[in-house]
PDB file of N, CA and C in Angstrom:
ATOM      1  N   TRP A 299       0.861  -1.155   0.000  1.00 60.00           N
ATOM      2  CA  TRP A 299       0.000   0.000   0.000  1.00 60.00           C
ATOM      3  C   TRP A 299       0.898   1.205   0.000  1.00 60.00           C
ATOM      4  N   PRO A 300       0.934   2.004  -1.067  1.00 72.00           N
ATOM      5  CA  PRO A 300       1.930   3.059  -1.198  1.00 72.00           C
ATOM      6  C   PRO A 300       1.674   4.283  -0.309  1.00 72.00           C
ATOM      7  N   ASN A 301       0.463   4.516   0.132  1.00 76.00           N
ATOM      8  CA  ASN A 301       0.146   5.707   0.937  1.00 76.00           C
ATOM      9  C   ASN A 301      -0.641   5.337   2.182  1.00 76.00           C
ATOM     10  N   PRO A 302      -0.006   4.672   3.138  1.00 79.00           N
ATOM     11  CA  PRO A 302      -0.747   4.281   4.340  1.00 79.00           C
ATOM     12  C   PRO A 302      -1.167   5.490   5.153  1.00 79.00           C
ATOM     13  N   HIS A 303      -2.264   5.333   5.859  1.00 81.00           N
ATOM     14  CA  HIS A 303      -2.731   6.350   6.801  1.00 81.00           C
ATOM     15  C   HIS A 303      -2.656   5.713   8.176  1.00 81.00           C
ATOM     16  N   PHE A 304      -2.073   6.408   9.120  1.00 90.00           N
ATOM     17  CA  PHE A 304      -1.735   5.790  10.390  1.00 90.00           C
ATOM     18  C   PHE A 304      -2.733   6.042  11.513  1.00 90.00           C
ATOM     19  N   GLU A 305      -3.788   6.800  11.257  1.00 93.00           N
ATOM     20  CA  GLU A 305      -4.806   6.974  12.289  1.00 93.00           C
ATOM     21  C   GLU A 305      -5.419   5.612  12.588  1.00 93.00           C
ATOM     22  N   LYS A 306      -5.611   5.332  13.849  1.00 94.00           N
ATOM     23  CA  LYS A 306      -6.191   4.059  14.266  1.00 94.00           C
ATOM     24  C   LYS A 306      -7.640   4.307  14.667  1.00 94.00           C
ATOM     25  N   ARG A 307      -8.567   4.003  13.773  1.00 95.00           N
ATOM     26  CA  ARG A 307      -9.987   4.178  14.042  1.00 95.00           C
ATOM     27  C   ARG A 307     -10.576   2.849  14.488  1.00 95.00           C
ATOM     28  N   LEU A 308     -11.342   2.901  15.559  1.00 95.00           N
ATOM     29  CA  LEU A 308     -11.880   1.676  16.146  1.00 95.00           C
ATOM     30  C   LEU A 308     -12.672   0.827  15.148  1.00 95.00           C
ATOM     31  N   PRO A 309     -13.562   1.392  14.313  1.00 95.00           N
ATOM     32  CA  PRO A 309     -14.297   0.521  13.387  1.00 95.00           C
ATOM     33  C   PRO A 309     -13.383  -0.270  12.451  1.00 95.00           C
ATOM     34  N   ILE A 310     -12.275   0.296  12.053  1.00 95.00           N
ATOM     35  CA  ILE A 310     -11.346  -0.416  11.170  1.00 95.00           C
ATOM     36  C   ILE A 310     -10.632  -1.519  11.939  1.00 95.00           C
ATOM     37  N   GLN A 311     -10.192  -1.216  13.158  1.00 96.00           N
ATOM     38  CA  GLN A 311      -9.502  -2.220  13.968  1.00 96.00           C
ATOM     39  C   GLN A 311     -10.433  -3.389  14.278  1.00 96.00           C
ATOM     40  N   THR A 312     -11.676  -3.088  14.659  1.00 96.00           N
ATOM     41  CA  THR A 312     -12.597  -4.163  15.023  1.00 96.00           C
ATOM     42  C   THR A 312     -13.016  -4.979  13.804  1.00 96.00           C
ATOM     43  N   SER A 313     -13.160  -4.337  12.652  1.00 96.00           N
ATOM     44  CA  SER A 313     -13.475  -5.083  11.426  1.00 96.00           C
ATOM     45  C   SER A 313     -12.354  -6.064  11.099  1.00 96.00           C
ATOM     46  N   ALA A 314     -11.122  -5.621  11.274  1.00 97.00           N
ATOM     47  CA  ALA A 314      -9.981  -6.496  11.004  1.00 97.00           C
ATOM     48  C   ALA A 314      -9.949  -7.669  11.983  1.00 97.00           C
ATOM     49  N   ILE A 315     -10.176  -7.401  13.258  1.00 97.00           N
ATOM     50  CA  ILE A 315     -10.182  -8.478  14.254  1.00 97.00           C
ATOM     51  C   ILE A 315     -11.235  -9.516  13.883  1.00 97.00           C
ATOM     52  N   GLU A 316     -12.436  -9.043  13.599  1.00 97.00           N
ATOM     53  CA  GLU A 316     -13.529  -9.970  13.312  1.00 97.00           C
ATOM     54  C   GLU A 316     -13.268 -10.769  12.034  1.00 97.00           C
ATOM     55  N   ALA A 317     -12.812 -10.105  10.984  1.00 97.00           N
ATOM     56  CA  ALA A 317     -12.540 -10.802   9.719  1.00 97.00           C
ATOM     57  C   ALA A 317     -11.433 -11.845   9.892  1.00 97.00           C
ATOM     58  N   LEU A 318     -10.365 -11.475  10.598  1.00 97.00           N
ATOM     59  CA  LEU A 318      -9.271 -12.415  10.816  1.00 97.00           C
ATOM     60  C   LEU A 318      -9.711 -13.593  11.681  1.00 97.00           C
ATOM     61  N   ALA A 319     -10.499 -13.312  12.715  1.00 97.00           N
ATOM     62  CA  ALA A 319     -10.980 -14.389  13.585  1.00 97.00           C
ATOM     63  C   ALA A 319     -11.890 -15.336  12.814  1.00 97.00           C
ATOM     64  N   ARG A 320     -12.778 -14.784  12.010  1.00 95.00           N
ATOM     65  CA  ARG A 320     -13.673 -15.638  11.216  1.00 95.00           C
ATOM     66  C   ARG A 320     -12.881 -16.408  10.153  1.00 95.00           C
ATOM     67  N   GLY A 321     -11.882 -15.756   9.566  1.00 96.00           N
ATOM     68  CA  GLY A 321     -11.022 -16.448   8.608  1.00 96.00           C
ATOM     69  C   GLY A 321     -10.287 -17.607   9.255  1.00 96.00           C
ATOM     70  N   TYR A 322      -9.807 -17.383  10.467  1.00 97.00           N
ATOM     71  CA  TYR A 322      -9.146 -18.465  11.195  1.00 97.00           C
ATOM     72  C   TYR A 322     -10.127 -19.607  11.444  1.00 97.00           C
ATOM     73  N   GLY A 323     -11.354 -19.251  11.834  1.00 95.00           N
ATOM     74  CA  GLY A 323     -12.362 -20.282  12.083  1.00 95.00           C
ATOM     75  C   GLY A 323     -12.630 -21.147  10.867  1.00 95.00           C
ATOM     76  N   GLN A 324     -12.552 -20.555   9.694  1.00 95.00           N
ATOM     77  CA  GLN A 324     -12.796 -21.305   8.457  1.00 95.00           C
ATOM     78  C   GLN A 324     -11.574 -22.106   7.998  1.00 95.00           C
ATOM     79  N   THR A 325     -10.381 -21.546   8.190  1.00 96.00           N
ATOM     80  CA  THR A 325      -9.179 -22.145   7.589  1.00 96.00           C
ATOM     81  C   THR A 325      -8.207 -22.761   8.585  1.00 96.00           C
ATOM     82  N   LYS A 326      -8.314 -22.365   9.841  1.00 96.00           N
ATOM     83  CA  LYS A 326      -7.363 -22.771  10.895  1.00 96.00           C
ATOM     84  C   LYS A 326      -5.926 -22.345  10.551  1.00 96.00           C
ATOM     85  N   THR A 327      -5.807 -21.255   9.799  1.00 96.00           N
ATOM     86  CA  THR A 327      -4.495 -20.697   9.468  1.00 96.00           C
ATOM     87  C   THR A 327      -4.017 -19.876  10.658  1.00 96.00           C
ATOM     88  N   ARG A 328      -2.986 -20.361  11.325  1.00 97.00           N
ATOM     89  CA  ARG A 328      -2.514 -19.747  12.573  1.00 97.00           C
ATOM     90  C   ARG A 328      -2.138 -18.270  12.398  1.00 97.00           C
ATOM     91  N   ALA A 329      -1.605 -17.897  11.246  1.00 97.00           N
ATOM     92  CA  ALA A 329      -1.208 -16.505  11.010  1.00 97.00           C
ATOM     93  C   ALA A 329      -2.403 -15.560  11.125  1.00 97.00           C
ATOM     94  N   LEU A 330      -3.583 -15.998  10.709  1.00 97.00           N
ATOM     95  CA  LEU A 330      -4.783 -15.158  10.830  1.00 97.00           C
ATOM     96  C   LEU A 330      -5.123 -14.926  12.297  1.00 97.00           C
ATOM     97  N   LEU A 331      -5.075 -15.971  13.087  1.00 97.00           N
ATOM     98  CA  LEU A 331      -5.356 -15.837  14.521  1.00 97.00           C
ATOM     99  C   LEU A 331      -4.319 -14.950  15.193  1.00 97.00           C
ATOM    100  N   ASP A 332      -3.052 -15.142  14.852  1.00 97.00           N
ATOM    101  CA  ASP A 332      -1.994 -14.320  15.445  1.00 97.00           C
ATOM    102  C   ASP A 332      -2.189 -12.839  15.115  1.00 97.00           C
ATOM    103  N   ASP A 333      -2.562 -12.532  13.872  1.00 97.00           N
ATOM    104  CA  ASP A 333      -2.806 -11.133  13.494  1.00 97.00           C
ATOM    105  C   ASP A 333      -3.996 -10.567  14.265  1.00 97.00           C
ATOM    106  N   ALA A 334      -5.065 -11.352  14.393  1.00 98.00           N
ATOM    107  CA  ALA A 334      -6.235 -10.893  15.156  1.00 98.00           C
ATOM    108  C   ALA A 334      -5.857 -10.626  16.609  1.00 98.00           C
ATOM    109  N   LEU A 335      -5.058 -11.493  17.181  1.00 98.00           N
ATOM    110  CA  LEU A 335      -4.631 -11.308  18.577  1.00 98.00           C
ATOM    111  C   LEU A 335      -3.753 -10.068  18.736  1.00 98.00           C
ATOM    112  N   ARG A 336      -2.896  -9.791  17.767  1.00 97.00           N
ATOM    113  CA  ARG A 336      -2.054  -8.591  17.834  1.00 97.00           C
ATOM    114  C   ARG A 336      -2.911  -7.316  17.797  1.00 97.00           C
ATOM    115  N   ILE A 337      -3.891  -7.291  16.915  1.00 97.00           N
ATOM    116  CA  ILE A 337      -4.755  -6.108  16.830  1.00 97.00           C
ATOM    117  C   ILE A 337      -5.581  -5.973  18.107  1.00 97.00           C
ATOM    118  N   ALA A 338      -6.099  -7.079  18.610  1.00 97.00           N
ATOM    119  CA  ALA A 338      -6.862  -7.042  19.862  1.00 97.00           C
ATOM    120  C   ALA A 338      -5.971  -6.559  21.011  1.00 97.00           C
ATOM    121  N   GLY A 339      -4.715  -6.960  21.004  1.00 97.00           N
ATOM    122  CA  GLY A 339      -3.774  -6.477  22.024  1.00 97.00           C
ATOM    123  C   GLY A 339      -3.583  -4.974  21.948  1.00 97.00           C
ATOM    124  N   TYR A 340      -3.473  -4.458  20.725  1.00 95.00           N
ATOM    125  CA  TYR A 340      -3.367  -3.005  20.549  1.00 95.00           C
ATOM    126  C   TYR A 340      -4.609  -2.313  21.104  1.00 95.00           C
ATOM    127  N   VAL A 341      -5.784  -2.817  20.744  1.00 96.00           N
ATOM    128  CA  VAL A 341      -7.030  -2.207  21.234  1.00 96.00           C
ATOM    129  C   VAL A 341      -7.045  -2.227  22.755  1.00 96.00           C
ATOM    130  N   HIS A 342      -6.682  -3.342  23.344  1.00 96.00           N
ATOM    131  CA  HIS A 342      -6.661  -3.450  24.803  1.00 96.00           C
ATOM    132  C   HIS A 342      -5.662  -2.480  25.434  1.00 96.00           C
ATOM    133  N   ASP A 343      -4.463  -2.410  24.869  1.00 94.00           N
ATOM    134  CA  ASP A 343      -3.405  -1.595  25.459  1.00 94.00           C
ATOM    135  C   ASP A 343      -3.594  -0.096  25.260  1.00 94.00           C
ATOM    136  N   PHE A 344      -4.181   0.309  24.128  1.00 94.00           N
ATOM    137  CA  PHE A 344      -4.229   1.730  23.799  1.00 94.00           C
ATOM    138  C   PHE A 344      -5.635   2.307  23.704  1.00 94.00           C
ATOM    139  N   LEU A 345      -6.620   1.503  23.349  1.00 96.00           N
ATOM    140  CA  LEU A 345      -7.956   2.053  23.106  1.00 96.00           C
ATOM    141  C   LEU A 345      -8.994   1.574  24.113  1.00 96.00           C
ATOM    142  N   GLN A 346      -8.556   1.142  25.267  1.00 95.00           N
ATOM    143  CA  GLN A 346      -9.509   0.734  26.295  1.00 95.00           C
ATOM    144  C   GLN A 346      -9.259   1.570  27.534  1.00 95.00           C
ATOM    145  N   ASP A 347     -10.345   2.115  28.077  1.00 95.00           N
ATOM    146  CA  ASP A 347     -10.175   2.941  29.277  1.00 95.00           C
ATOM    147  C   ASP A 347     -10.248   2.076  30.533  1.00 95.00           C
ATOM    148  N   GLY A 348     -10.065   2.700  31.683  1.00 93.00           N
ATOM    149  CA  GLY A 348     -10.029   1.984  32.948  1.00 93.00           C
ATOM    150  C   GLY A 348     -11.329   1.294  33.309  1.00 93.00           C
ATOM    151  N   ASP A 349     -12.440   1.724  32.711  1.00 94.00           N
ATOM    152  CA  ASP A 349     -13.738   1.102  32.967  1.00 94.00           C
ATOM    153  C   ASP A 349     -14.054  -0.018  31.989  1.00 94.00           C
ATOM    154  N   GLY A 350     -13.162  -0.261  31.024  1.00 92.00           N
ATOM    155  CA  GLY A 350     -13.376  -1.313  30.044  1.00 92.00           C
ATOM    156  C   GLY A 350     -14.030  -0.845  28.762  1.00 92.00           C
ATOM    157  N   ALA A 351     -14.431   0.426  28.695  1.00 94.00           N
ATOM    158  CA  ALA A 351     -15.002   0.953  27.455  1.00 94.00           C
ATOM    159  C   ALA A 351     -13.905   1.080  26.408  1.00 94.00           C
ATOM    160  N   ILE A 352     -14.292   0.968  25.149  1.00 95.00           N
ATOM    161  CA  ILE A 352     -13.325   1.045  24.065  1.00 95.00           C
ATOM    162  C   ILE A 352     -13.392   2.439  23.455  1.00 95.00           C
ATOM    163  N   LEU A 353     -12.246   3.085  23.359  1.00 96.00           N
ATOM    164  CA  LEU A 353     -12.156   4.463  22.877  1.00 96.00           C
ATOM    165  C   LEU A 353     -12.135   4.493  21.359  1.00 96.00           C
ATOM    166  N   VAL A 354     -12.466   5.636  20.787  1.00 96.00           N
ATOM    167  CA  VAL A 354     -12.801   5.695  19.368  1.00 96.00           C
ATOM    168  C   VAL A 354     -11.613   5.739  18.403  1.00 96.00           C
ATOM    169  N   SER A 355     -10.485   6.350  18.775  1.00 96.00           N
ATOM    170  CA  SER A 355      -9.392   6.437  17.800  1.00 96.00           C
ATOM    171  C   SER A 355      -8.095   6.919  18.437  1.00 96.00           C
ATOM    172  N   GLN A 356      -7.017   6.749  17.666  1.00 95.00           N
ATOM    173  CA  GLN A 356      -5.716   7.302  18.012  1.00 95.00           C
ATOM    174  C   GLN A 356      -5.195   8.041  16.787  1.00 95.00           C
ATOM    175  N   ASP A 357      -4.665   9.242  17.015  1.00 93.00           N
ATOM    176  CA  ASP A 357      -4.180  10.068  15.912  1.00 93.00           C
ATOM    177  C   ASP A 357      -3.065   9.386  15.128  1.00 93.00           C
ATOM    178  N   ALA A 358      -2.914   9.839  13.904  1.00 92.00           N
ATOM    179  CA  ALA A 358      -1.879   9.311  13.016  1.00 92.00           C
ATOM    180  C   ALA A 358      -0.497   9.855  13.345  1.00 92.00           C
ATOM    181  N   ASP A 359      -0.450  11.087  13.822  1.00 92.00           N
ATOM    182  CA  ASP A 359       0.815  11.783  14.032  1.00 92.00           C
ATOM    183  C   ASP A 359       1.003  12.113  15.509  1.00 92.00           C
ATOM    184  N   LEU A 360       2.233  12.277  15.892  1.00 92.00           N
ATOM    185  CA  LEU A 360       2.550  12.696  17.247  1.00 92.00           C
ATOM    186  C   LEU A 360       2.588  14.220  17.290  1.00 92.00           C
ATOM    187  N   GLY A 361       1.916  14.803  18.257  1.00 89.00           N
ATOM    188  CA  GLY A 361       1.969  16.252  18.442  1.00 89.00           C
ATOM    189  C   GLY A 361       1.051  17.052  17.544  1.00 89.00           C
ATOM    190  N   GLY A 362       0.172  16.423  16.824  1.00 74.00           N
ATOM    191  CA  GLY A 362      -0.708  17.143  15.907  1.00 74.00           C
ATOM    192  C   GLY A 362      -1.777  17.960  16.596  1.00 74.00           C
ATOM    193  N   PHE A 363      -2.352  17.442  17.684  1.00 69.00           N
ATOM    194  CA  PHE A 363      -3.446  18.127  18.361  1.00 69.00           C
ATOM    195  C   PHE A 363      -3.067  18.652  19.731  1.00 69.00           C
ATOM    196  N   GLU A 364      -2.006  18.128  20.284  1.00 64.00           N
ATOM    197  CA  GLU A 364      -1.658  18.481  21.656  1.00 64.00           C
ATOM    198  C   GLU A 364      -1.255  19.946  21.802  1.00 64.00           C
ATOM    199  N   GLY A 365      -0.668  20.515  20.738  1.00 65.00           N
ATOM    200  CA  GLY A 365      -0.259  21.914  20.787  1.00 65.00           C
ATOM    201  C   GLY A 365       1.023  22.146  21.566  1.00 65.00           C
ATOM    202  N   HIS A 366       1.686  21.097  21.951  1.00 69.00           N
ATOM    203  CA  HIS A 366       2.971  21.221  22.647  1.00 69.00           C
ATOM    204  C   HIS A 366       3.856  20.066  22.218  1.00 69.00           C
ATOM    205  N   GLY A 367       5.111  20.207  22.421  1.00 73.00           N
ATOM    206  CA  GLY A 367       6.038  19.159  22.033  1.00 73.00           C
ATOM    207  C   GLY A 367       6.291  19.151  20.541  1.00 73.00           C
ATOM    208  N   ARG A 368       7.036  18.218  20.139  1.00 84.00           N
ATOM    209  CA  ARG A 368       7.488  18.105  18.761  1.00 84.00           C
ATOM    210  C   ARG A 368       6.452  17.372  17.902  1.00 84.00           C
ATOM    211  N   PHE A 369       6.198  17.890  16.710  1.00 91.00           N
ATOM    212  CA  PHE A 369       5.339  17.209  15.747  1.00 91.00           C
ATOM    213  C   PHE A 369       6.164  16.171  15.003  1.00 91.00           C
ATOM    214  N   VAL A 370       5.658  14.945  14.929  1.00 93.00           N
ATOM    215  CA  VAL A 370       6.308  13.889  14.164  1.00 93.00           C
ATOM    216  C   VAL A 370       5.244  13.240  13.281  1.00 93.00           C
ATOM    217  N   ASP A 371       5.449  13.335  11.977  1.00 92.00           N
ATOM    218  CA  ASP A 371       4.535  12.752  11.009  1.00 92.00           C
ATOM    219  C   ASP A 371       4.473  11.233  11.190  1.00 92.00           C
ATOM    220  N   GLY A 372       3.288  10.666  11.001  1.00 92.00           N
ATOM    221  CA  GLY A 372       3.110   9.223  11.151  1.00 92.00           C
ATOM    222  C   GLY A 372       4.016   8.401  10.261  1.00 92.00           C
ATOM    223  N   HIS A 373       4.330   8.908   9.067  1.00 92.00           N
ATOM    224  CA  HIS A 373       5.221   8.177   8.173  1.00 92.00           C
ATOM    225  C   HIS A 373       6.617   8.015   8.780  1.00 92.00           C
ATOM    226  N   ILE A 374       7.042   8.975   9.553  1.00 94.00           N
ATOM    227  CA  ILE A 374       8.339   8.901  10.234  1.00 94.00           C
ATOM    228  C   ILE A 374       8.199   8.119  11.541  1.00 94.00           C
ATOM    229  N   TYR A 375       7.172   8.460  12.315  1.00 94.00           N
ATOM    230  CA  TYR A 375       6.947   7.865  13.631  1.00 94.00           C
ATOM    231  C   TYR A 375       6.860   6.338  13.543  1.00 94.00           C
ATOM    232  N   TYR A 376       6.066   5.817  12.601  1.00 92.00           N
ATOM    233  CA  TYR A 376       5.840   4.378  12.539  1.00 92.00           C
ATOM    234  C   TYR A 376       6.945   3.602  11.839  1.00 92.00           C
ATOM    235  N   ARG A 377       7.946   4.281  11.316  1.00 93.00           N
ATOM    236  CA  ARG A 377       9.146   3.592  10.824  1.00 93.00           C
ATOM    237  C   ARG A 377      10.065   3.208  11.985  1.00 93.00           C
ATOM    238  N   LEU A 378       9.892   3.878  13.114  1.00 95.00           N
ATOM    239  CA  LEU A 378      10.722   3.614  14.286  1.00 95.00           C
ATOM    240  C   LEU A 378      10.266   2.345  14.981  1.00 95.00           C
ATOM    241  N   ASP A 379      11.181   1.704  15.707  1.00 96.00           N
ATOM    242  CA  ASP A 379      10.756   0.549  16.489  1.00 96.00           C
ATOM    243  C   ASP A 379       9.947   1.031  17.690  1.00 96.00           C
ATOM    244  N   SER A 380       9.287   0.102  18.349  1.00 91.00           N
ATOM    245  CA  SER A 380       8.367   0.441  19.436  1.00 91.00           C
ATOM    246  C   SER A 380       9.050   1.246  20.549  1.00 91.00           C
ATOM    247  N   MET A 381      10.274   0.863  20.916  1.00 95.00           N
ATOM    248  CA  MET A 381      10.962   1.559  22.005  1.00 95.00           C
ATOM    249  C   MET A 381      11.236   3.024  21.635  1.00 95.00           C
ATOM    250  N   ARG A 382      11.677   3.259  20.428  1.00 96.00           N
ATOM    251  CA  ARG A 382      11.964   4.642  20.005  1.00 96.00           C
ATOM    252  C   ARG A 382      10.679   5.459  19.889  1.00 96.00           C
ATOM    253  N   ARG A 383       9.592   4.829  19.398  1.00 93.00           N
ATOM    254  CA  ARG A 383       8.315   5.550  19.320  1.00 93.00           C
ATOM    255  C   ARG A 383       7.857   5.951  20.721  1.00 93.00           C
ATOM    256  N   ARG A 384       7.884   5.023  21.645  1.00 91.00           N
ATOM    257  CA  ARG A 384       7.427   5.315  23.010  1.00 91.00           C
ATOM    258  C   ARG A 384       8.313   6.359  23.681  1.00 91.00           C
ATOM    259  N   GLY A 385       9.588   6.374  23.304  1.00 93.00           N
ATOM    260  CA  GLY A 385      10.480   7.404  23.829  1.00 93.00           C
ATOM    261  C   GLY A 385      10.079   8.801  23.388  1.00 93.00           C
ATOM    262  N   LEU A 386       9.516   8.902  22.191  1.00 92.00           N
ATOM    263  CA  LEU A 386       9.036  10.193  21.694  1.00 92.00           C
ATOM    264  C   LEU A 386       7.691  10.565  22.290  1.00 92.00           C
ATOM    265  N   GLY A 387       6.907   9.577  22.620  1.00 91.00           N
ATOM    266  CA  GLY A 387       5.558   9.809  23.131  1.00 91.00           C
ATOM    267  C   GLY A 387       4.553   9.012  22.313  1.00 91.00           C
ATOM    268  N   ILE A 388       3.302   9.117  22.701  1.00 92.00           N
ATOM    269  CA  ILE A 388       2.232   8.367  22.051  1.00 92.00           C
ATOM    270  C   ILE A 388       1.272   9.370  21.411  1.00 92.00           C
ATOM    271  N   PRO A 389       0.889   9.140  20.150  1.00 93.00           N
ATOM    272  CA  PRO A 389      -0.098  10.040  19.540  1.00 93.00           C
ATOM    273  C   PRO A 389      -1.382  10.105  20.378  1.00 93.00           C
ATOM    274  N   ARG A 390      -2.031  11.236  20.305  1.00 93.00           N
ATOM    275  CA  ARG A 390      -3.235  11.494  21.102  1.00 93.00           C
ATOM    276  C   ARG A 390      -4.307  10.439  20.838  1.00 93.00           C
ATOM    277  N   ILE A 391      -4.933  10.020  21.916  1.00 94.00           N
ATOM    278  CA  ILE A 391      -6.051   9.088  21.837  1.00 94.00           C
ATOM    279  C   ILE A 391      -7.324   9.866  22.116  1.00 94.00           C
ATOM    280  N   ASP A 392      -8.282   9.744  21.215  1.00 95.00           N
ATOM    281  CA  ASP A 392      -9.594  10.373  21.403  1.00 95.00           C
ATOM    282  C   ASP A 392     -10.328   9.541  22.441  1.00 95.00           C
ATOM    283  N   ARG A 393     -10.594  10.114  23.591  1.00 94.00           N
ATOM    284  CA  ARG A 393     -11.162   9.391  24.714  1.00 94.00           C
ATOM    285  C   ARG A 393     -12.682   9.299  24.663  1.00 94.00           C
ATOM    286  N   SER A 394     -13.262   9.661  23.520  1.00 95.00           N
ATOM    287  CA  SER A 394     -14.712   9.540  23.358  1.00 95.00           C
ATOM    288  C   SER A 394     -15.124   8.071  23.358  1.00 95.00           C
ATOM    289  N   VAL A 395     -16.280   7.821  23.928  1.00 96.00           N
ATOM    290  CA  VAL A 395     -16.851   6.473  23.956  1.00 96.00           C
ATOM    291  C   VAL A 395     -18.221   6.557  23.296  1.00 96.00           C
ATOM    292  N   TYR A 396     -18.396   5.774  22.236  1.00 96.00           N
ATOM    293  CA  TYR A 396     -19.665   5.766  21.506  1.00 96.00           C
ATOM    294  C   TYR A 396     -20.247   4.360  21.538  1.00 96.00           C
ATOM    295  N   PRO A 397     -21.554   4.238  21.785  1.00 95.00           N
ATOM    296  CA  PRO A 397     -22.168   2.904  21.878  1.00 95.00           C
ATOM    297  C   PRO A 397     -21.981   2.065  20.611  1.00 95.00           C
ATOM    298  N   HIS A 398     -22.133   2.670  19.446  1.00 95.00           N
ATOM    299  CA  HIS A 398     -22.007   1.908  18.200  1.00 95.00           C
ATOM    300  C   HIS A 398     -20.613   1.295  18.078  1.00 95.00           C
ATOM    301  N   GLU A 399     -19.587   2.104  18.301  1.00 94.00           N
ATOM    302  CA  GLU A 399     -18.224   1.608  18.176  1.00 94.00           C
ATOM    303  C   GLU A 399     -17.906   0.560  19.237  1.00 94.00           C
ATOM    304  N   ASN A 400     -18.448   0.736  20.453  1.00 94.00           N
ATOM    305  CA  ASN A 400     -18.229  -0.269  21.490  1.00 94.00           C
ATOM    306  C   ASN A 400     -18.922  -1.579  21.120  1.00 94.00           C
ATOM    307  N   GLY A 401     -20.094  -1.479  20.492  1.00 96.00           N
ATOM    308  CA  GLY A 401     -20.770  -2.683  20.012  1.00 96.00           C
ATOM    309  C   GLY A 401     -19.936  -3.420  18.981  1.00 96.00           C
ATOM    310  N   LEU A 402     -19.304  -2.662  18.069  1.00 95.00           N
ATOM    311  CA  LEU A 402     -18.415  -3.287  17.078  1.00 95.00           C
ATOM    312  C   LEU A 402     -17.249  -3.991  17.773  1.00 95.00           C
ATOM    313  N   GLY A 403     -16.701  -3.314  18.779  1.00 94.00           N
ATOM    314  CA  GLY A 403     -15.588  -3.905  19.518  1.00 94.00           C
ATOM    315  C   GLY A 403     -15.992  -5.174  20.243  1.00 94.00           C
ATOM    316  N   ILE A 404     -17.141  -5.151  20.880  1.00 95.00           N
ATOM    317  CA  ILE A 404     -17.625  -6.327  21.598  1.00 95.00           C
ATOM    318  C   ILE A 404     -17.847  -7.474  20.623  1.00 95.00           C
ATOM    319  N   SER A 405     -18.481  -7.188  19.495  1.00 96.00           N
ATOM    320  CA  SER A 405     -18.737  -8.224  18.494  1.00 96.00           C
ATOM    321  C   SER A 405     -17.429  -8.850  17.993  1.00 96.00           C
ATOM    322  N   ALA A 406     -16.447  -8.000  17.714  1.00 96.00           N
ATOM    323  CA  ALA A 406     -15.161  -8.504  17.211  1.00 96.00           C
ATOM    324  C   ALA A 406     -14.459  -9.352  18.258  1.00 96.00           C
ATOM    325  N   LEU A 407     -14.465  -8.890  19.496  1.00 95.00           N
ATOM    326  CA  LEU A 407     -13.777  -9.642  20.547  1.00 95.00           C
ATOM    327  C   LEU A 407     -14.488 -10.958  20.848  1.00 95.00           C
ATOM    328  N   LEU A 408     -15.809 -10.976  20.713  1.00 96.00           N
ATOM    329  CA  LEU A 408     -16.541 -12.239  20.877  1.00 96.00           C
ATOM    330  C   LEU A 408     -16.206 -13.220  19.759  1.00 96.00           C
ATOM    331  N   ALA A 409     -16.108 -12.700  18.523  1.00 95.00           N
ATOM    332  CA  ALA A 409     -15.717 -13.573  17.403  1.00 95.00           C
ATOM    333  C   ALA A 409     -14.329 -14.163  17.646  1.00 95.00           C
ATOM    334  N   LEU A 410     -13.437 -13.355  18.183  1.00 97.00           N
ATOM    335  CA  LEU A 410     -12.081 -13.828  18.481  1.00 97.00           C
ATOM    336  C   LEU A 410     -12.089 -14.827  19.634  1.00 97.00           C
ATOM    337  N   ALA A 411     -12.899 -14.557  20.651  1.00 96.00           N
ATOM    338  CA  ALA A 411     -12.947 -15.440  21.818  1.00 96.00           C
ATOM    339  C   ALA A 411     -13.487 -16.824  21.469  1.00 96.00           C
ATOM    340  N   ALA A 412     -14.217 -16.934  20.371  1.00 93.00           N
ATOM    341  CA  ALA A 412     -14.748 -18.230  19.950  1.00 93.00           C
ATOM    342  C   ALA A 412     -13.635 -19.214  19.609  1.00 93.00           C
ATOM    343  N   TRP A 413     -12.442 -18.687  19.329  1.00 87.00           N
ATOM    344  CA  TRP A 413     -11.333 -19.559  18.913  1.00 87.00           C
ATOM    345  C   TRP A 413     -10.281 -19.617  19.968  1.00 87.00           C
TER     346      TRP A 413
END
């Protein structure tokens, strides 16, 4: 994909989890399950609040909305390994909680839990 966009939107993440989990259920291809688990881990680590609600998105770039600190474009930020990215900081997470998006998240995680 020549022009990736790095914003992490919950509907896209949950669609991927559900599709990969269902694909694994049909094919038993371990790589599909592993990818679904990695995305679910990201959602758990970054897009879940302390009450268990799933948050709506994470920005593509570092420093774009915060108004302080250094701006780092997502194309540069995501080329770095995890340790270097975390050393710079984490792109802003939209802490909004919407019922529709949480329903998508619940559905995807249930599809994954089936396996």
